[in-house]
PDB file of C-alpha atoms in Angstrom:
ATOM      1  CA  ASN A   1      94.598 110.261 106.354  1.00 61.00           C
ATOM      2  CA  ALA A   2      91.135 111.802 106.321  1.00 76.00           C
ATOM      3  CA  GLY A   3      89.711 109.577 103.570  1.00 95.00           C
ATOM      4  CA  VAL A   4      86.142 110.688 102.850  1.00 97.00           C
ATOM      5  CA  THR A   5      84.758 113.576 104.880  1.00 97.00           C
ATOM      6  CA  GLN A   6      81.146 114.686 104.908  1.00 98.00           C
ATOM      7  CA  THR A   7      79.853 118.051 106.052  1.00 97.00           C
ATOM      8  CA  PRO A   8      77.638 118.615 108.010  1.00 97.00           C
ATOM      9  CA  LYS A   9      77.102 115.555 110.211  1.00 96.00           C
ATOM     10  CA  PHE A  10      73.607 116.564 111.308  1.00 96.00           C
ATOM     11  CA  ARG A  11      71.026 118.999 109.972  1.00 97.00           C
ATOM     12  CA  VAL A  12      67.362 119.806 110.512  1.00 97.00           C
ATOM     13  CA  LEU A  13      65.526 121.536 107.684  1.00 97.00           C
ATOM     14  CA  LYS A  14      62.051 122.902 107.316  1.00 97.00           C
ATOM     15  CA  THR A  15      59.994 121.749 104.360  1.00 98.00           C
ATOM     16  CA  GLY A  16      60.849 123.846 101.328  1.00 97.00           C
ATOM     17  CA  GLN A  17      64.280 124.932 102.509  1.00 97.00           C
ATOM     18  CA  SER A  18      67.378 124.199 100.504  1.00 96.00           C
ATOM     19  CA  MET A  19      70.784 122.933 101.500  1.00 96.00           C
ATOM     20  CA  THR A  20      73.985 121.459 100.146  1.00 97.00           C
ATOM     21  CA  LEU A  21      75.843 118.471 101.516  1.00 98.00           C
ATOM     22  CA  LEU A  22      79.583 118.453 100.913  1.00 97.00           C
ATOM     23  CA  CYS A  23      81.721 115.393 100.358  1.00 98.00           C
ATOM     24  CA  ALA A  24      85.494 115.683 100.175  1.00 98.00           C
ATOM     25  CA  GLN A  25      88.031 112.925  99.488  1.00 97.00           C
ATOM     26  CA  ASP A  26      91.794 113.099  99.641  1.00 96.00           C
ATOM     27  CA  MET A  27      92.614 109.839  97.832  1.00 96.00           C
ATOM     28  CA  ASN A  28      92.625 111.284  94.296  1.00 96.00           C
ATOM     29  CA  HIS A  29      89.732 109.027  93.332  1.00 95.00           C
ATOM     30  CA  GLU A  30      87.984 109.591  90.020  1.00 94.00           C
ATOM     31  CA  TYR A  31      84.661 108.124  91.082  1.00 94.00           C
ATOM     32  CA  MET A  32      82.325 109.467  93.730  1.00 96.00           C
ATOM     33  CA  TYR A  33      78.839 108.477  94.845  1.00 95.00           C
ATOM     34  CA  TRP A  34      75.928 109.682  96.950  1.00 97.00           C
ATOM     35  CA  TYR A  35      73.705 107.118  98.703  1.00 95.00           C
ATOM     36  CA  ARG A  36      70.774 107.458 101.035  1.00 96.00           C
ATOM     37  CA  GLN A  37      69.849 105.024 103.792  1.00 94.00           C
ATOM     38  CA  ASP A  38      66.406 104.895 105.347  1.00 92.00           C
ATOM     39  CA  PRO A  39      65.580 103.139 108.636  1.00 83.00           C
ATOM     40  CA  GLY A  40      65.868  99.368 108.357  1.00 76.00           C
ATOM     41  CA  MET A  41      66.856  99.602 104.727  1.00 79.00           C
ATOM     42  CA  GLY A  42      70.001  99.222 102.753  1.00 83.00           C
ATOM     43  CA  LEU A  43      71.665 101.969 100.739  1.00 89.00           C
ATOM     44  CA  ARG A  44      70.252 103.343  97.500  1.00 91.00           C
ATOM     45  CA  LEU A  45      72.304 105.222  94.929  1.00 91.00           C
ATOM     46  CA  ILE A  46      71.174 108.811  94.304  1.00 95.00           C
ATOM     47  CA  HIS A  47      73.802 110.194  91.900  1.00 95.00           C
ATOM     48  CA  TYR A  48      77.369 109.439  91.014  1.00 94.00           C
ATOM     49  CA  SER A  49      80.287 110.990  89.163  1.00 95.00           C
ATOM     50  CA  VAL A  50      82.917 109.361  86.968  1.00 92.00           C
ATOM     51  CA  GLY A  51      85.225 112.351  87.029  1.00 94.00           C
ATOM     52  CA  GLU A  52      85.570 116.085  87.471  1.00 95.00           C
ATOM     53  CA  GLY A  53      82.778 117.927  85.671  1.00 94.00           C
ATOM     54  CA  THR A  54      80.619 114.823  85.164  1.00 94.00           C
ATOM     55  CA  THR A  55      77.553 113.533  86.986  1.00 95.00           C
ATOM     56  CA  ALA A  56      75.017 110.772  86.386  1.00 93.00           C
ATOM     57  CA  LYS A  57      71.719 109.676  87.864  1.00 92.00           C
ATOM     58  CA  GLY A  58      71.469 106.713  90.165  1.00 90.00           C
ATOM     59  CA  GLU A  59      68.447 104.718  91.218  1.00 88.00           C
ATOM     60  CA  VAL A  60      66.674 107.482  93.195  1.00 93.00           C
ATOM     61  CA  PRO A  61      67.745 110.881  91.766  1.00 95.00           C
ATOM     62  CA  ASP A  62      64.463 112.828  92.008  1.00 95.00           C
ATOM     63  CA  GLY A  63      64.591 115.890  94.242  1.00 96.00           C
ATOM     64  CA  TYR A  64      68.403 116.045  94.261  1.00 98.00           C
ATOM     65  CA  ASN A  65      71.061 117.748  92.192  1.00 97.00           C
ATOM     66  CA  VAL A  66      74.811 117.233  92.253  1.00 97.00           C
ATOM     67  CA  SER A  67      77.967 118.937  91.077  1.00 97.00           C
ATOM     68  CA  ARG A  68      81.598 117.878  90.734  1.00 97.00           C
ATOM     69  CA  LEU A  69      83.482 121.081  90.023  1.00 95.00           C
ATOM     70  CA  LYS A  70      86.659 119.810  91.640  1.00 96.00           C
ATOM     71  CA  LYS A  71      87.936 116.253  91.584  1.00 96.00           C
ATOM     72  CA  GLN A  72      88.088 116.015  95.345  1.00 97.00           C
ATOM     73  CA  ASN A  73      84.599 117.370  96.045  1.00 98.00           C
ATOM     74  CA  PHE A  74      81.122 116.044  95.278  1.00 98.00           C
ATOM     75  CA  LEU A  75      78.166 118.200  96.320  1.00 98.00           C
ATOM     76  CA  LEU A  76      74.601 117.000  96.853  1.00 98.00           C
ATOM     77  CA  GLY A  77      71.899 119.658  96.753  1.00 98.00           C
ATOM     78  CA  LEU A  78      68.305 119.680  97.904  1.00 97.00           C
ATOM     79  CA  GLU A  79      66.524 122.611  96.272  1.00 93.00           C
ATOM     80  CA  SER A  80      63.220 122.263  98.139  1.00 96.00           C
ATOM     81  CA  ALA A  81      63.425 119.773 100.975  1.00 96.00           C
ATOM     82  CA  ALA A  82      60.540 117.402 101.645  1.00 97.00           C
ATOM     83  CA  PRO A  83      59.874 115.134 104.647  1.00 97.00           C
ATOM     84  CA  SER A  84      60.439 112.124 102.361  1.00 96.00           C
ATOM     85  CA  GLN A  85      64.068 113.207 102.123  1.00 97.00           C
ATOM     86  CA  THR A  86      64.611 112.593 105.818  1.00 97.00           C
ATOM     87  CA  SER A  87      67.410 110.066 105.728  1.00 97.00           C
ATOM     88  CA  VAL A  88      71.059 109.381 106.382  1.00 97.00           C
ATOM     89  CA  TYR A  89      73.199 110.343 103.417  1.00 98.00           C
ATOM     90  CA  PHE A  90      76.493 108.625 102.675  1.00 97.00           C
ATOM     91  CA  CYS A  91      79.139 109.705 100.257  1.00 97.00           C
ATOM     92  CA  ALA A  92      81.680 107.268  98.853  1.00 96.00           C
ATOM     93  CA  SER A  93      84.630 107.295  96.486  1.00 96.00           C
ATOM     94  CA  SER A  94      86.567 104.681  94.589  1.00 93.00           C
ATOM     95  CA  TYR A  95      89.610 104.391  92.344  1.00 91.00           C
ATOM     96  CA  ASN A  96      87.668 102.556  89.638  1.00 85.00           C
ATOM     97  CA  ILE A  97      83.907 102.422  88.975  1.00 82.00           C
ATOM     98  CA  LEU A  98      82.332 100.109  91.509  1.00 81.00           C
ATOM     99  CA  TRP A  99      80.114  97.926  89.407  1.00 77.00           C
ATOM    100  CA  VAL A 100      82.499  97.244  86.559  1.00 72.00           C
ATOM    101  CA  THR A 101      85.805  96.526  88.239  1.00 72.00           C
ATOM    102  CA  ASN A 102      86.955  94.680  91.323  1.00 75.00           C
ATOM    103  CA  THR A 103      87.478  97.764  93.391  1.00 83.00           C
ATOM    104  CA  GLU A 104      86.406  98.887  96.844  1.00 89.00           C
ATOM    105  CA  ALA A 105      84.498 101.941  97.962  1.00 92.00           C
ATOM    106  CA  PHE A 106      85.496 104.198 100.816  1.00 95.00           C
ATOM    107  CA  PHE A 107      82.574 105.728 102.663  1.00 96.00           C
ATOM    108  CA  GLY A 108      82.170 108.831 104.737  1.00 97.00           C
ATOM    109  CA  GLN A 109      80.581 108.814 108.164  1.00 96.00           C
ATOM    110  CA  GLY A 110      77.230 110.048 106.952  1.00 97.00           C
ATOM    111  CA  THR A 111      74.989 113.106 107.254  1.00 97.00           C
ATOM    112  CA  ARG A 112      71.810 112.668 109.256  1.00 96.00           C
ATOM    113  CA  LEU A 113      69.157 114.939 107.719  1.00 97.00           C
ATOM    114  CA  THR A 114      65.714 115.536 109.173  1.00 97.00           C
ATOM    115  CA  VAL A 115      63.101 117.507 107.237  1.00 97.00           C
ATOM    116  CA  VAL A 116      60.187 118.732 109.337  1.00 97.00           C
TER     117      VAL A 116
ATOM    118  CA  ASP B   1      71.566  90.808  86.847  1.00 51.00           C
ATOM    119  CA  ALA B   2      71.976  89.153  90.201  1.00 55.00           C
ATOM    120  CA  LYS B   3      70.422  89.903  93.535  1.00 85.00           C
ATOM    121  CA  THR B   4      71.347  88.419  96.873  1.00 91.00           C
ATOM    122  CA  THR B   5      69.546  86.664  99.717  1.00 93.00           C
ATOM    123  CA  GLN B   6      70.915  86.762 103.261  1.00 95.00           C
ATOM    124  CA  PRO B   7      69.519  85.742 106.652  1.00 97.00           C
ATOM    125  CA  THR B   8      68.108  88.684 108.556  1.00 95.00           C
ATOM    126  CA  SER B   9      70.141  88.060 111.699  1.00 97.00           C
ATOM    127  CA  MET B  10      72.692  85.743 113.266  1.00 97.00           C
ATOM    128  CA  ASP B  11      74.374  85.330 116.624  1.00 97.00           C
ATOM    129  CA  CYS B  12      77.938  84.228 117.220  1.00 97.00           C
ATOM    130  CA  ALA B  13      79.852  83.585 120.441  1.00 97.00           C
ATOM    131  CA  GLU B  14      82.898  85.750 120.978  1.00 97.00           C
ATOM    132  CA  GLY B  15      86.053  83.982 119.859  1.00 97.00           C
ATOM    133  CA  ARG B  16      84.223  81.569 117.600  1.00 97.00           C
ATOM    134  CA  ALA B  17      84.090  81.675 113.817  1.00 97.00           C
ATOM    135  CA  ALA B  18      81.179  83.575 112.296  1.00 98.00           C
ATOM    136  CA  ASN B  19      79.929  82.103 109.023  1.00 98.00           C
ATOM    137  CA  LEU B  20      77.623  84.401 107.083  1.00 98.00           C
ATOM    138  CA  PRO B  21      75.890  82.834 104.071  1.00 97.00           C
ATOM    139  CA  CYS B  22      74.667  84.542 100.925  1.00 96.00           C
ATOM    140  CA  ASN B  23      72.750  83.244  97.935  1.00 95.00           C
ATOM    141  CA  HIS B  24      73.283  84.853  94.531  1.00 92.00           C
ATOM    142  CA  SER B  25      71.869  82.210  92.239  1.00 90.00           C
ATOM    143  CA  THR B  26      71.494  84.483  89.183  1.00 86.00           C
ATOM    144  CA  ILE B  27      74.991  85.930  89.214  1.00 87.00           C
ATOM    145  CA  SER B  28      76.668  86.241  85.843  1.00 83.00           C
ATOM    146  CA  GLY B  29      80.031  84.670  85.077  1.00 79.00           C
ATOM    147  CA  ASN B  30      82.002  87.921  85.173  1.00 81.00           C
ATOM    148  CA  GLU B  31      80.394  89.527  88.206  1.00 85.00           C
ATOM    149  CA  TYR B  32      82.182  89.885  91.495  1.00 89.00           C
ATOM    150  CA  VAL B  33      80.729  89.215  94.920  1.00 91.00           C
ATOM    151  CA  TYR B  34      81.500  91.954  97.433  1.00 93.00           C
ATOM    152  CA  TRP B  35      81.118  92.038 101.179  1.00 95.00           C
ATOM    153  CA  TYR B  36      80.809  95.198 103.232  1.00 95.00           C
ATOM    154  CA  ARG B  37      79.811  95.773 106.812  1.00 97.00           C
ATOM    155  CA  GLN B  38      78.218  98.679 108.634  1.00 95.00           C
ATOM    156  CA  ILE B  39      78.815  99.190 112.292  1.00 95.00           C
ATOM    157  CA  HIS B  40      76.023 101.114 113.972  1.00 88.00           C
ATOM    158  CA  SER B  41      75.738 104.715 112.733  1.00 82.00           C
ATOM    159  CA  GLN B  42      78.942 104.521 110.699  1.00 92.00           C
ATOM    160  CA  GLY B  43      79.570 104.397 106.969  1.00 94.00           C
ATOM    161  CA  PRO B  44      79.903 100.986 105.322  1.00 94.00           C
ATOM    162  CA  GLN B  45      83.350  99.414 105.359  1.00 95.00           C
ATOM    163  CA  TYR B  46      84.753  97.184 102.641  1.00 94.00           C
ATOM    164  CA  ILE B  47      85.684  93.668 103.764  1.00 96.00           C
ATOM    165  CA  ILE B  48      86.515  91.467 100.801  1.00 95.00           C
ATOM    166  CA  HIS B  49      85.486  90.520  97.281  1.00 93.00           C
ATOM    167  CA  GLY B  50      85.874  87.529  94.976  1.00 92.00           C
ATOM    168  CA  LEU B  51      85.060  86.145  91.555  1.00 91.00           C
ATOM    169  CA  LYS B  52      85.635  82.391  91.476  1.00 90.00           C
ATOM    170  CA  ASN B  53      88.391  81.441  93.854  1.00 86.00           C
ATOM    171  CA  ASN B  54      88.313  81.590  97.610  1.00 94.00           C
ATOM    172  CA  GLU B  55      89.849  84.745  99.009  1.00 95.00           C
ATOM    173  CA  THR B  56      91.418  85.662 102.337  1.00 96.00           C
ATOM    174  CA  ASN B  57      92.651  88.917 103.786  1.00 95.00           C
ATOM    175  CA  GLU B  58      93.420  90.260 107.226  1.00 95.00           C
ATOM    176  CA  MET B  59      89.742  90.706 108.026  1.00 94.00           C
ATOM    177  CA  ALA B  60      87.990  87.647 106.655  1.00 97.00           C
ATOM    178  CA  SER B  61      87.804  84.730 104.259  1.00 98.00           C
ATOM    179  CA  LEU B  62      85.381  84.385 101.381  1.00 98.00           C
ATOM    180  CA  ILE B  63      84.315  80.959 100.191  1.00 97.00           C
ATOM    181  CA  ILE B  64      82.520  80.864  96.833  1.00 95.00           C
ATOM    182  CA  THR B  65      80.858  77.656  95.675  1.00 95.00           C
ATOM    183  CA  GLU B  66      82.022  76.123  92.430  1.00 93.00           C
ATOM    184  CA  ASP B  67      78.754  77.023  90.667  1.00 93.00           C
ATOM    185  CA  ARG B  68      79.076  80.577  92.078  1.00 93.00           C
ATOM    186  CA  LYS B  69      75.468  80.542  93.235  1.00 93.00           C
ATOM    187  CA  SER B  70      76.344  81.130  96.863  1.00 95.00           C
ATOM    188  CA  SER B  71      79.152  82.290  99.092  1.00 96.00           C
ATOM    189  CA  THR B  72      80.086  82.406 102.766  1.00 97.00           C
ATOM    190  CA  LEU B  73      81.940  85.118 104.590  1.00 98.00           C
ATOM    191  CA  ILE B  74      83.996  83.789 107.475  1.00 98.00           C
ATOM    192  CA  LEU B  75      85.220  85.874 110.377  1.00 98.00           C
ATOM    193  CA  PRO B  76      87.647  83.394 111.963  1.00 96.00           C
ATOM    194  CA  HIS B  77      87.623  84.699 115.536  1.00 95.00           C
ATOM    195  CA  ALA B  78      84.690  87.026 116.075  1.00 97.00           C
ATOM    196  CA  THR B  79      85.049  89.846 118.575  1.00 97.00           C
ATOM    197  CA  LEU B  80      82.465  92.211 120.042  1.00 97.00           C
ATOM    198  CA  ARG B  81      83.672  94.854 117.601  1.00 96.00           C
ATOM    199  CA  ASP B  82      82.500  92.642 114.727  1.00 97.00           C
ATOM    200  CA  THR B  83      78.874  93.250 115.712  1.00 98.00           C
ATOM    201  CA  ALA B  84      77.477  94.933 112.592  1.00 97.00           C
ATOM    202  CA  VAL B  85      75.229  94.548 109.565  1.00 95.00           C
ATOM    203  CA  TYR B  86      76.995  92.563 106.845  1.00 97.00           C
ATOM    204  CA  TYR B  87      76.077  93.149 103.222  1.00 95.00           C
ATOM    205  CA  CYS B  88      76.633  90.653 100.435  1.00 95.00           C
ATOM    206  CA  ILE B  89      76.518  92.600  97.184  1.00 91.00           C
ATOM    207  CA  VAL B  90      76.535  91.937  93.478  1.00 87.00           C
ATOM    208  CA  ARG B  91      75.915  94.310  90.636  1.00 78.00           C
ATOM    209  CA  VAL B  92      72.297  95.047  89.721  1.00 74.00           C
ATOM    210  CA  GLU B  93      70.783  96.879  86.786  1.00 72.00           C
ATOM    211  CA  TYR B  94      68.303  99.709  87.182  1.00 68.00           C
ATOM    212  CA  SER B  95      66.381 101.833  84.705  1.00 65.00           C
ATOM    213  CA  GLY B  96      66.776  99.050  82.177  1.00 59.00           C
ATOM    214  CA  ALA B  97      69.252 100.758  79.880  1.00 59.00           C
ATOM    215  CA  GLY B  98      72.526  99.287  80.988  1.00 64.00           C
ATOM    216  CA  SER B  99      72.749 101.375  84.153  1.00 71.00           C
ATOM    217  CA  TYR B 100      74.326  99.481  86.979  1.00 75.00           C
ATOM    218  CA  GLN B 101      74.994  99.960  90.637  1.00 79.00           C
ATOM    219  CA  LEU B 102      76.031  98.050  93.701  1.00 80.00           C
ATOM    220  CA  THR B 103      72.887  97.632  95.763  1.00 78.00           C
ATOM    221  CA  PHE B 104      73.151  97.351  99.502  1.00 84.00           C
ATOM    222  CA  GLY B 105      70.126  95.355 100.617  1.00 84.00           C
ATOM    223  CA  LYS B 106      69.107  94.805 104.222  1.00 87.00           C
ATOM    224  CA  GLY B 107      72.059  92.532 104.983  1.00 93.00           C
ATOM    225  CA  THR B 108      72.586  90.239 107.963  1.00 96.00           C
ATOM    226  CA  LYS B 109      72.725  91.721 111.429  1.00 96.00           C
ATOM    227  CA  LEU B 110      75.489  89.824 113.209  1.00 98.00           C
ATOM    228  CA  SER B 111      75.499  89.993 116.987  1.00 98.00           C
ATOM    229  CA  VAL B 112      78.659  88.759 118.702  1.00 98.00           C
ATOM    230  CA  ILE B 113      77.791  87.609 122.188  1.00 97.00           C
ATOM    231  CA  PRO B 114      80.281  87.652 125.104  1.00 95.00           C
TER     232      PRO B 114
END
C-alpha cells in the first residue's frame, strides 16, 4: 500500500516563482493536512481539509493556498515563493479529524523546498 | 488547552527500556495524549495514544498518571532503529475561536547507543 505520497520530493525555487505540491492518499480518508517543519522545530499546521471540496486555515496559512478537488488529493500552492517559505512540507491524512477523536495520522515522506 | 513539556534529549543503551517522560499539566479531562516519532528526514509515525488508562501496542506502552498531568512512553527493548525524535502531543487552540490542531513541538531526541 502506498499510503500518503508527496510529489515532488525536492524542489528549488527562485523568489517570486510559483509551484504546487501534490499529496495523494489511497486510504479513503476524509481528512487531510499540510504541515511545515523548519530546522530544529516541530511541525506547524498550514491548512487542512475535512472533505472533498472543503479547506480550512491552520496556524500558519499566509502565503499558501490549497485545494481538495478530489477526495484522494490535497494540493498546496505557493503563488509567489519567498525565502521564508524554505522548509520541509509534510502532508498527512486521517480517518477522523485529529484533534477531536482518538485517531492517528498517516504522514507522507515530505517535500524539501528551498527558495533562493 | 494543554501544551507539553519534554526533555530535549535522552540516551538509551541498546536492548534496554527507553522511558520518555512528558508533562501536560493543563490537559483537559476529555483530551487524548498522542505520541509520534520522526526518524531522520522521514515523516512522523504514529506510536500510541491514551486518555486515562495505560495502553500497550506492538510498538510501545503508554503510562498516564492518575491525575493525567504527565505520561511516560516506554519502548521495552530499544534498538538502534528507535533512534528518533519523539513527540508527545495534546490538542492546542490557535486563533482563539475554537480552532484546534495537534501541535508537534520540538520533542525528545532519543539516541539508542550500541
